[in-house]
Coordinates of C-alpha atoms and ligand atoms in Angstrom, one line a residue:
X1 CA -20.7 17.3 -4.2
X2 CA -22.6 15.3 -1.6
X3 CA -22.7 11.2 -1.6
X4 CA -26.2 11.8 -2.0
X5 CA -25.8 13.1 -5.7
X6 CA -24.4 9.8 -6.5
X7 CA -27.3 8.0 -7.0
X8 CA -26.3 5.8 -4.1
X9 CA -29.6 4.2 -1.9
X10 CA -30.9 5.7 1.6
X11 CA -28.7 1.9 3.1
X12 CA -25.2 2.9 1.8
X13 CA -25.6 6.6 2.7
X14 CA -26.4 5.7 6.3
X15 CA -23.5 4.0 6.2
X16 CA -21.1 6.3 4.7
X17 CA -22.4 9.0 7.0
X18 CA -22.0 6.8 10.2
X19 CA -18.4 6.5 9.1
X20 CA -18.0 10.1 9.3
X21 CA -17.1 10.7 5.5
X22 CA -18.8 14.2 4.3
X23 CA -17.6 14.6 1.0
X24 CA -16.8 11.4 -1.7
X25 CA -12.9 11.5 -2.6
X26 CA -12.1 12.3 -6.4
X27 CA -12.1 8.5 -7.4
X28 CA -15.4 8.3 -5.5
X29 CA -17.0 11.1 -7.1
X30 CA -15.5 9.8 -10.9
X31 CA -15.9 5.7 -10.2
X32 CA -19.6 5.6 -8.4
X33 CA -21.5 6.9 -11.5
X34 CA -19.5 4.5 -13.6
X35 CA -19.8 1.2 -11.6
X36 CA -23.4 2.2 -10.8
X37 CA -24.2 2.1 -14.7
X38 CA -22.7 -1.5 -14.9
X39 CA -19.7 0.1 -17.3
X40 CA -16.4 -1.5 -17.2
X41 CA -13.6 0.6 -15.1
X42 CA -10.0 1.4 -15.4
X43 CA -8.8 3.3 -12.0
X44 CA -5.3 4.8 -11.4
X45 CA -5.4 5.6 -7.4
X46 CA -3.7 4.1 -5.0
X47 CA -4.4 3.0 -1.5
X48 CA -5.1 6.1 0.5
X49 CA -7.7 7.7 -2.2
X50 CA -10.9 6.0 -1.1
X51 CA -10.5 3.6 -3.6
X52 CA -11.7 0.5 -1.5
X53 CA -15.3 2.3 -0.8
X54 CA -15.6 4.0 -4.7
X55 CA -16.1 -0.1 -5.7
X56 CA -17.8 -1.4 -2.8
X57 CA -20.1 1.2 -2.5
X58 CA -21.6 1.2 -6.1
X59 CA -21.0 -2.6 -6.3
X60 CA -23.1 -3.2 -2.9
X61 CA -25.9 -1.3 -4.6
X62 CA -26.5 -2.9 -8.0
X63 CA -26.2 -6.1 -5.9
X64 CA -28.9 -5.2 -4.1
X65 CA -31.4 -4.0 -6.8
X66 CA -31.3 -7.8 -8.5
X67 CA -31.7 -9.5 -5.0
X68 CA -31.3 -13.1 -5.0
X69 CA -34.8 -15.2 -4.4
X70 CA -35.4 -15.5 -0.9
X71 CA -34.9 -19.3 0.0
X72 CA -32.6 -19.3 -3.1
X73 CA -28.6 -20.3 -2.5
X74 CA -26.5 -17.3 -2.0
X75 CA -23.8 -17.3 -5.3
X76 CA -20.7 -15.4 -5.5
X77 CA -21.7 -12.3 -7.7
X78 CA -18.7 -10.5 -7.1
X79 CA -15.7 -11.2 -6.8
X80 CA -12.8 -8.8 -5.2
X81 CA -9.2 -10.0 -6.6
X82 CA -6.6 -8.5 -4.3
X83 CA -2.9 -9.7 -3.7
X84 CA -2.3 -9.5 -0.1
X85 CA -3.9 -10.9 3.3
X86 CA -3.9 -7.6 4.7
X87 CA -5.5 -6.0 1.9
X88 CA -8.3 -8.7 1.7
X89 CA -8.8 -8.0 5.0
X90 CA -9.5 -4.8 5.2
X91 CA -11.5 -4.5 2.0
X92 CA -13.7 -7.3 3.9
X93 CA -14.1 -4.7 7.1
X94 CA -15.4 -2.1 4.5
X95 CA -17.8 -4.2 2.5
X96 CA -19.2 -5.3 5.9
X97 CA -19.0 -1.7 7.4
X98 CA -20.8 -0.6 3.9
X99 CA -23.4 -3.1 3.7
X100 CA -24.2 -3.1 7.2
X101 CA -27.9 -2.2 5.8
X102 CA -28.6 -4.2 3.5
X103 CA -29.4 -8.1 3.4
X104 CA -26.3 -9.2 1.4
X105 CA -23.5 -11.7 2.7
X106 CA -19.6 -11.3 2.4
X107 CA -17.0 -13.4 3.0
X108 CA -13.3 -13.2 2.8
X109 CA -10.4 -16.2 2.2
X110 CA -6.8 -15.9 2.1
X111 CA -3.9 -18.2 2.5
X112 CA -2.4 -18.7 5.8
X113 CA -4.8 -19.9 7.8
X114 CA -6.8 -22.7 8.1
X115 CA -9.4 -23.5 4.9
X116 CA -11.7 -25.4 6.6
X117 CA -13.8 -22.5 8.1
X118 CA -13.6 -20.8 4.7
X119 CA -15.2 -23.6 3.3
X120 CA -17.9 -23.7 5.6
X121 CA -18.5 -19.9 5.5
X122 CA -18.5 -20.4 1.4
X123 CA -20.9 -23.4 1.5
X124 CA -23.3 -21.1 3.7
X125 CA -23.7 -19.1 0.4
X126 CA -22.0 -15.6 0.2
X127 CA -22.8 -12.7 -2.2
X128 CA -19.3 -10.6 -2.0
X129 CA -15.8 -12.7 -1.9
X130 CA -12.7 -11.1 -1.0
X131 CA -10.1 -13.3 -2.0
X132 CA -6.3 -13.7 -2.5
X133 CA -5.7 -15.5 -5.7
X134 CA -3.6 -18.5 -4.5
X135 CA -6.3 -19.7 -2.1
X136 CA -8.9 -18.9 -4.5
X137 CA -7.6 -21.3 -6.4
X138 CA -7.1 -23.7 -3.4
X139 CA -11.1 -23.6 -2.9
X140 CA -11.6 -24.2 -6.4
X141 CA -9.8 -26.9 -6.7
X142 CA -11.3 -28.3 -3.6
X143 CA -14.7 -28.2 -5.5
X144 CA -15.7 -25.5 -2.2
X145 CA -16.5 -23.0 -4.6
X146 CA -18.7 -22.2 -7.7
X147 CA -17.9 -18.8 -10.1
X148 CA -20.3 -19.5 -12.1
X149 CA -22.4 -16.6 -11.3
X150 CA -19.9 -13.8 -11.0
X151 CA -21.2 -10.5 -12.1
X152 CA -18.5 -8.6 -11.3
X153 CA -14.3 -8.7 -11.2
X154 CA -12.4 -6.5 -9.1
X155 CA -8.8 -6.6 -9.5
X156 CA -7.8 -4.4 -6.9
X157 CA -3.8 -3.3 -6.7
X158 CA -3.4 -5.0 -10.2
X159 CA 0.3 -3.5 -10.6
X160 CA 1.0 -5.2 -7.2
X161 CA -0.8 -8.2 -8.3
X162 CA 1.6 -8.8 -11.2
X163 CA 4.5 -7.6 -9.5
X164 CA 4.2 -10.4 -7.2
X165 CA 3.7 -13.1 -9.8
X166 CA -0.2 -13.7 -9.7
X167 CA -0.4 -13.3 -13.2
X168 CA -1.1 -16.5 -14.2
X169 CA -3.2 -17.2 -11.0
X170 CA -5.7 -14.9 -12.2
X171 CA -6.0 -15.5 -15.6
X172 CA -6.6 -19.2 -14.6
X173 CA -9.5 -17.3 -12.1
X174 CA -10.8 -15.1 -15.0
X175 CA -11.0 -18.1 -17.3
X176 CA -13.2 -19.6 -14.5
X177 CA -16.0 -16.8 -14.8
X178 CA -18.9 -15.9 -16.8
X179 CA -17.8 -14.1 -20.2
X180 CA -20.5 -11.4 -19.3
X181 CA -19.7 -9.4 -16.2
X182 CA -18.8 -6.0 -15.2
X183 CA -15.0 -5.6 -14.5
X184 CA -13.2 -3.0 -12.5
X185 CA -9.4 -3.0 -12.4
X186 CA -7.7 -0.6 -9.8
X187 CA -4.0 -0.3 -10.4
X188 CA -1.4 2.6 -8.7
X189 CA 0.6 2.3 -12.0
X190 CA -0.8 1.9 -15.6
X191 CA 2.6 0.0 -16.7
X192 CA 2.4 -1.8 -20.6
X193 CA 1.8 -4.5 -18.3
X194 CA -1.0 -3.8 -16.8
X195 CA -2.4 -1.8 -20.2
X196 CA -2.0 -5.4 -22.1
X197 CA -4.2 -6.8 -18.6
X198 CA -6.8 -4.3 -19.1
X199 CA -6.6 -4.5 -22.4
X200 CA -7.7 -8.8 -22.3
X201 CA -10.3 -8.3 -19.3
X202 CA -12.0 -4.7 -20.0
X203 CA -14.9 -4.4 -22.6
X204 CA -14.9 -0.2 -23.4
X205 CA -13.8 0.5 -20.0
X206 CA -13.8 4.3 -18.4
X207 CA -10.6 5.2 -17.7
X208 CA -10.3 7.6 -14.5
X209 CA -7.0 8.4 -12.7
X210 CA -6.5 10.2 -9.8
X211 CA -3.6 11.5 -7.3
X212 CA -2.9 10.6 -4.0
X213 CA -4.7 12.7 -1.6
X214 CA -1.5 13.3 0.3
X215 CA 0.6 13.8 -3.2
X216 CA 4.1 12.6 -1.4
X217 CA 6.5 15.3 -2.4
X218 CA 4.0 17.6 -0.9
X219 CA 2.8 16.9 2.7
X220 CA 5.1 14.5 3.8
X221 CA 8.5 15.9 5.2
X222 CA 11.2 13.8 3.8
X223 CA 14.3 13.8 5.2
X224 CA 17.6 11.4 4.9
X225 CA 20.4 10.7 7.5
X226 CA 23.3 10.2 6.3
X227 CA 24.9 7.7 8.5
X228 CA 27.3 4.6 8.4
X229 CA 25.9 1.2 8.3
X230 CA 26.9 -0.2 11.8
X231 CA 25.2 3.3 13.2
X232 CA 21.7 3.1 11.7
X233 CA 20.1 1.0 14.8
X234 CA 21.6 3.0 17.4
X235 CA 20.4 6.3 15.1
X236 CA 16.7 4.7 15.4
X237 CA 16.7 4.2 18.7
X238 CA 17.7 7.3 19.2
X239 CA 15.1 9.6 17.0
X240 CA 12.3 7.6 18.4
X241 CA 13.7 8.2 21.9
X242 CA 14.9 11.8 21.5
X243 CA 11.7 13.0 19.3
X244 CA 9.6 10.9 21.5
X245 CA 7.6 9.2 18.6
X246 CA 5.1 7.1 19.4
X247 CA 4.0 5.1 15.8
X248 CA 7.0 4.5 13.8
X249 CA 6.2 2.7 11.1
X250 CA 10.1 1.2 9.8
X251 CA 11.1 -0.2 6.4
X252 CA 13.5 -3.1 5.4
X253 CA 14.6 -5.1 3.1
X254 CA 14.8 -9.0 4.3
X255 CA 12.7 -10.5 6.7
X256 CA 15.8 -11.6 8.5
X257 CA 16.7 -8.0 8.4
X258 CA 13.3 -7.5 10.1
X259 CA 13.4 -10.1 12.9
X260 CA 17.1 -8.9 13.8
X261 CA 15.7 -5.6 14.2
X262 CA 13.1 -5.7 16.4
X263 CA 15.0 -7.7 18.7
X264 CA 17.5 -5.0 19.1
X265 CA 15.0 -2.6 19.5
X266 CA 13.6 -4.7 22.2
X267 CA 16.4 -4.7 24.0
X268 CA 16.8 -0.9 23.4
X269 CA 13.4 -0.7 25.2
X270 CA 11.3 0.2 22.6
X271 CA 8.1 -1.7 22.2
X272 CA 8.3 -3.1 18.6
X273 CA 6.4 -5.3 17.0
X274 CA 7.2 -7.0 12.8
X275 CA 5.4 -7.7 10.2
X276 CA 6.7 -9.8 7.0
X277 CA 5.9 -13.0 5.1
X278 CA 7.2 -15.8 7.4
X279 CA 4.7 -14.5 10.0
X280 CA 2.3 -16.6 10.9
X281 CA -1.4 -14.9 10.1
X282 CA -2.2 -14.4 13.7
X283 CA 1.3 -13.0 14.5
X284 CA 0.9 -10.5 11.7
X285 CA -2.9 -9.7 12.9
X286 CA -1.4 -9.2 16.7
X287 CA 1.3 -7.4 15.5
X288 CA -1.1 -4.7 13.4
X289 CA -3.4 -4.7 16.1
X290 CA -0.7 -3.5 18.7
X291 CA 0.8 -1.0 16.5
X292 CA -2.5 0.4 15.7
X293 CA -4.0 0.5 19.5
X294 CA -0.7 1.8 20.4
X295 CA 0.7 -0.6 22.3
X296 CA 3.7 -1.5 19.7
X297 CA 5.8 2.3 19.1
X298 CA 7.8 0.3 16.3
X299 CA 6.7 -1.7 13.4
X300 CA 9.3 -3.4 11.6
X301 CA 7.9 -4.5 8.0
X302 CA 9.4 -5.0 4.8
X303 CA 7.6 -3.7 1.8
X304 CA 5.3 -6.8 0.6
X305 CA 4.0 -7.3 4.2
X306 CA 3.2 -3.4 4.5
X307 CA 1.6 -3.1 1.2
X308 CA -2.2 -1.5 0.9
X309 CA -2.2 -1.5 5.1
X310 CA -4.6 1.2 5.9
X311 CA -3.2 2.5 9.2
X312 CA -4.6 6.4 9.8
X313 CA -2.1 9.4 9.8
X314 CA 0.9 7.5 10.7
X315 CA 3.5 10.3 11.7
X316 CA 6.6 8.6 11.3
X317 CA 7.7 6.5 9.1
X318 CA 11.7 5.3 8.7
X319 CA 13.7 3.5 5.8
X320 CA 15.8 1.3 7.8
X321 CA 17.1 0.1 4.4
X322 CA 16.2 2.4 1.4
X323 CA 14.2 -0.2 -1.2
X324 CA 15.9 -1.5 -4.5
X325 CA 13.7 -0.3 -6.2
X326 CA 12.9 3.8 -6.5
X327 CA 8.9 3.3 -6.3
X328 CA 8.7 1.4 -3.4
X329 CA 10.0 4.6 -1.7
X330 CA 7.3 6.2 -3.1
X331 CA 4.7 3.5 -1.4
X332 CA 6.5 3.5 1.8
X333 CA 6.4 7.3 2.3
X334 CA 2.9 7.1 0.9
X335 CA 2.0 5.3 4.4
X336 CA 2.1 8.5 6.7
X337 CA 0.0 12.0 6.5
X338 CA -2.9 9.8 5.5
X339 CA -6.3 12.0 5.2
X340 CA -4.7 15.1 4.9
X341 CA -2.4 15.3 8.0
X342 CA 1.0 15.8 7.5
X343 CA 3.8 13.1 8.6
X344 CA 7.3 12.6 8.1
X345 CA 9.5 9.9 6.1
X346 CA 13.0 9.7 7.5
X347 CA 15.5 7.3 5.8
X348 CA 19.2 6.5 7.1
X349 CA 21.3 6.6 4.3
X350 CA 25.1 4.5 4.6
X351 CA 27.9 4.9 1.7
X352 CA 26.3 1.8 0.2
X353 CA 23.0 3.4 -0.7
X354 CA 24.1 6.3 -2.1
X355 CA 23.2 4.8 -5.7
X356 CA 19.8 3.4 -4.2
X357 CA 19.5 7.5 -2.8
X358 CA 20.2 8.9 -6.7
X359 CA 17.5 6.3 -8.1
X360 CA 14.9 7.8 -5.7
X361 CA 15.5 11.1 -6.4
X362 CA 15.5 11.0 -9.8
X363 CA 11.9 9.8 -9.4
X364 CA 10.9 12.0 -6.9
X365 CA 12.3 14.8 -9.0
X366 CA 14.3 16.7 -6.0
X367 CA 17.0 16.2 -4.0
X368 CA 16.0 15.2 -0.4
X369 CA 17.6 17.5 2.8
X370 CA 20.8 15.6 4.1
X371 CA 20.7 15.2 8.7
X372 CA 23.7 14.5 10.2
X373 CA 22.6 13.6 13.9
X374 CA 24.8 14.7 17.1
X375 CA 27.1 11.7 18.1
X376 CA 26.3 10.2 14.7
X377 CA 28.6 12.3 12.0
X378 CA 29.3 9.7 9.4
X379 CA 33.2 9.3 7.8
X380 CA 31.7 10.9 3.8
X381 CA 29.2 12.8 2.2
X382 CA 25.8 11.6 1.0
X383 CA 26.5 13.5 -2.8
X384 CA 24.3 11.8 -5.4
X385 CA 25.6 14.0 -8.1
X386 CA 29.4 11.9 -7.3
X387 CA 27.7 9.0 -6.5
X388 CA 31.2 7.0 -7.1
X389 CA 33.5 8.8 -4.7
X390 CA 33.5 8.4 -1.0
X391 CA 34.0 11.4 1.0
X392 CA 37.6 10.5 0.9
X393 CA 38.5 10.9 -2.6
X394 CA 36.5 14.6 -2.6
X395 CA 38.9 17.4 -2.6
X396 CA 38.8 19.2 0.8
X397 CA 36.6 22.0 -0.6
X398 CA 33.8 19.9 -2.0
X399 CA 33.8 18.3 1.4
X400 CA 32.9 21.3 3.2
X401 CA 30.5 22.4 0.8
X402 CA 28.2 18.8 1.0
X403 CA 28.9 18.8 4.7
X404 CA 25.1 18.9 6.8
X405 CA 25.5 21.0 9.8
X406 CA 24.4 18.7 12.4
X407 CA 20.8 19.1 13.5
X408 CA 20.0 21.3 10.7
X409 CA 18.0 21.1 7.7
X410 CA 21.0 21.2 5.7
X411 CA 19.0 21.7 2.1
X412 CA 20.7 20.3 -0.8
X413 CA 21.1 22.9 -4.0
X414 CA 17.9 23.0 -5.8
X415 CA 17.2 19.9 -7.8
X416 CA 19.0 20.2 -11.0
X417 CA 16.5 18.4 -12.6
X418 CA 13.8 20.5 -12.4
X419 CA 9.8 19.9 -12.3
X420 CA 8.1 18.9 -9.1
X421 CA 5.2 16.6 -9.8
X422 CA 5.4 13.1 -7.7
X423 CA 5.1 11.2 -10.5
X424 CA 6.2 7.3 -10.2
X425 CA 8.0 6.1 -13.1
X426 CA 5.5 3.6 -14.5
X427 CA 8.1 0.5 -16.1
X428 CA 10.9 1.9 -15.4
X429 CA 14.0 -0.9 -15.7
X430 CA 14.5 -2.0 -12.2
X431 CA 10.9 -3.2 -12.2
X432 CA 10.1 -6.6 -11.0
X433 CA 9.1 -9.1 -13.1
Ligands
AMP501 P1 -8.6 3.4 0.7 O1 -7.9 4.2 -0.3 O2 -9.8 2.7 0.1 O3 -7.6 2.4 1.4 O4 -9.1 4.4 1.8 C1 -8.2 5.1 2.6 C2 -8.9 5.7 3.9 O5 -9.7 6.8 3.6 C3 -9.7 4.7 4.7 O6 -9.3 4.8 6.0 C4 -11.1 5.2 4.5 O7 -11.9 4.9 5.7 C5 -11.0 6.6 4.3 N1 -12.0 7.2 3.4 C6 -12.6 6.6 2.4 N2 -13.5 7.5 1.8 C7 -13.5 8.6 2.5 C8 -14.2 9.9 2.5 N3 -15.1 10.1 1.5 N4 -14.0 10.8 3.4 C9 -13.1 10.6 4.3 N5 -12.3 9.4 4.5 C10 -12.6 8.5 3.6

């Protein structure tokens, strides 16, 4: 299957084809056809599927066909709902990169930097608005911005939407737009949540759901390092140095957590850049930029920050700090052996995570390969299946028996739990609300 058997116009195939992309992804392939005849859409893929061009292609088109009146203001006619600056971003470069053919204006606005130039773009007339809800609202309530004429809603990364407590921020958006209009809702998850969302915004939506391309238990190598606490700095610095990696992409929890970090790093010699909240816009643009263009070997981020960025085959990436909560393991990973290249998700496991360890691989349905590094051997055994009892209390047989010989992939016994589809539990308990 060709883009061409899409039904998409000579413009967007130019485009696509400049790009490089021969074949449309499966949510491509099942979403174009859909959009294209001005159905409603419920889509389960996740960054990494070529999600972001299976709306904006489709979406571009039927934009085009009912051109607005030459002289006429530019309206919004779609609007792209997405929950983090990053994300906006980026969507923005691909609706530009997309339309690059055809006569239609885009525009994106998100919080953290300055309004008034969004205004002025906005008052300019756009077609295509990429937005963050918060300053959506911002611009509404600044009277800089009509909805009036929306013809179509995408809420892209719903589930992530919700989970960070735009809810009510985008009914309070929907409740602003035309009752008629085509809506498209792309979520990773299809929690009750987001089925009760659907369920209030989508008239007779297709439902398509897809995997990952890189399914996570398959192509990425996971390994964990079992290591104590005070250790797991030194342990960085030393894999990136020893293994000679050059785009580490590293995971914790606090932003604190982050900035501390990266300053040690530093002073380990290690180029290293971080990326969280409290960043200013332009630090976190610098920061991506550096990492990307290799400048930065480290990025230190913590999971909201890193969420939906679209960095290219990333070979490395590092739980600092494994995440509360099991799925966000699953998003992290998700971030390296991106088109179809493998990569490799290393996490450094203390005593105090072993519970955190369990959680994740309940979810991923395996048990992950235990690393002791040289210099590194920690004081107990990473055994999820005793998850209470520290090495210590083990009698002296069980701690040979769970002890990784150092430098080797010390495989676990095969998971007791059996199956082996990457699936992520879709409301499981430790959710956030
Ligand atoms: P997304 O899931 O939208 O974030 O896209 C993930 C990555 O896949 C982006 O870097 C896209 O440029 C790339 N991509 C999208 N569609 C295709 C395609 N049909 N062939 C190859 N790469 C693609």
């Amino acid at each position: 299957m060709s883009f061409s058997q899409l039904g998409l116009s000579a413009e967007l195939l130019r485009a696509v084809s400049e790009q490089g992309y021969e074949r449309p992804t499966p949510v491509q392939k099942q979403a174009i056809p859909v959009v294209l005849n001005g159905k409603d859409l419920l889509a389960g893929a996740q960054t990494g599927t070529g999600k972001t061009a299976g709306f904006t292609l489709p979406l571009l088109q039927l934009l085009n066909e009912t051109p607005t009146a030459p002289g006429a203001k530019r309206m919004v006619r779609a609007l792209v709902l997405t929950p983090t600056r990053e994300l906006a971003a980026q969507i923005h470069e691909s609706v530009t990169t997309y339309g690059k053919y055809l006569p239609l204006r885009a525009t994106v606005v998100f919080g953290g930097v300055g309004i008034s130039p969004q205004i002025e773009r906005l008052r300019r007339g756009v077609d295509i608005l990429v937005a963050t809800p918060g300053r959506l609202l911002d611009l509404v309530s600044q009277r800089a911005l009509d909805l009036s004429q929306v013809e179509i809603l995408v809420l892209d990364e719903a589930d992530r939407m919700l989970d960070m407590g735009f809810i009510h921020d985008v009914r309070r958006i929907i409740n602003l737009l035309p009752r008629k209009r085509q809506n498209l809702l792309f979520s990773a998850t299809f929690s009750d949540e987001i089925r009760a969302l659907s369920g209030q915004i989508l008239h007779a939506p297709v439902t398509i759901e897809v995997a990952r391309r890189n399914a996570a238990a398959e192509l990425v190598n996971q390994v964990v390092y079992a290591v104590e606490k005070e250790k797991k700095r030194e342990l960085l610095s030393y894999l990136v140095g020893s293994g000679r990696w050059k785009q580490v992409l590293v995971f914790v929890r606090t932003k604190h957590g982050a900035d501390r970090l990266a300053r040690q790093l530093e002073r380990d010699g290690i180029d290293t850049g971080v990326l969280h909240g409290d960043k200013s816009q332009g630090a976190r643009t610098l920061a991506l930029a550096g990492f990307k263009n290799g400048k930065v070997t480290v990025l230190v981020a913590t999971d909201i920050a890193a969420r939906g960025l679209d960095i290219d085959q990333l070979p490395h990436v590092v739980n600092f700090e494994l995440p509360n909560i099991p799925e966000d393991y699953v998003h992290r990973i998700g971030r390296t052996g991106r088109a179809g290249a493998s990569g490799e998700a290393v996490s450094l496991v203390c005593l105090e995570e072993i519970k955190l360890l369990a959680a994740i691989e309940q979810v991923l349905k395996k048990d992950l390969p235990r690393l002791v590094a040289p210099g590194f051997e920690p004081s107990f055994s990473l055994n999820t299946r005793n998850p209470n009892l520290p090495r210590s209390a083990l009698p002296s047989s069980t701690k040979r028996t769970n002890e990784a010989a150092p430098h080797r992939n010390a495989r676990t016994p095969q998971s007791r739990r059996g199956g082996d589809a990457l699936r992520p539990k879709q409301d499981g308990p430790g959710r956030r609300r």
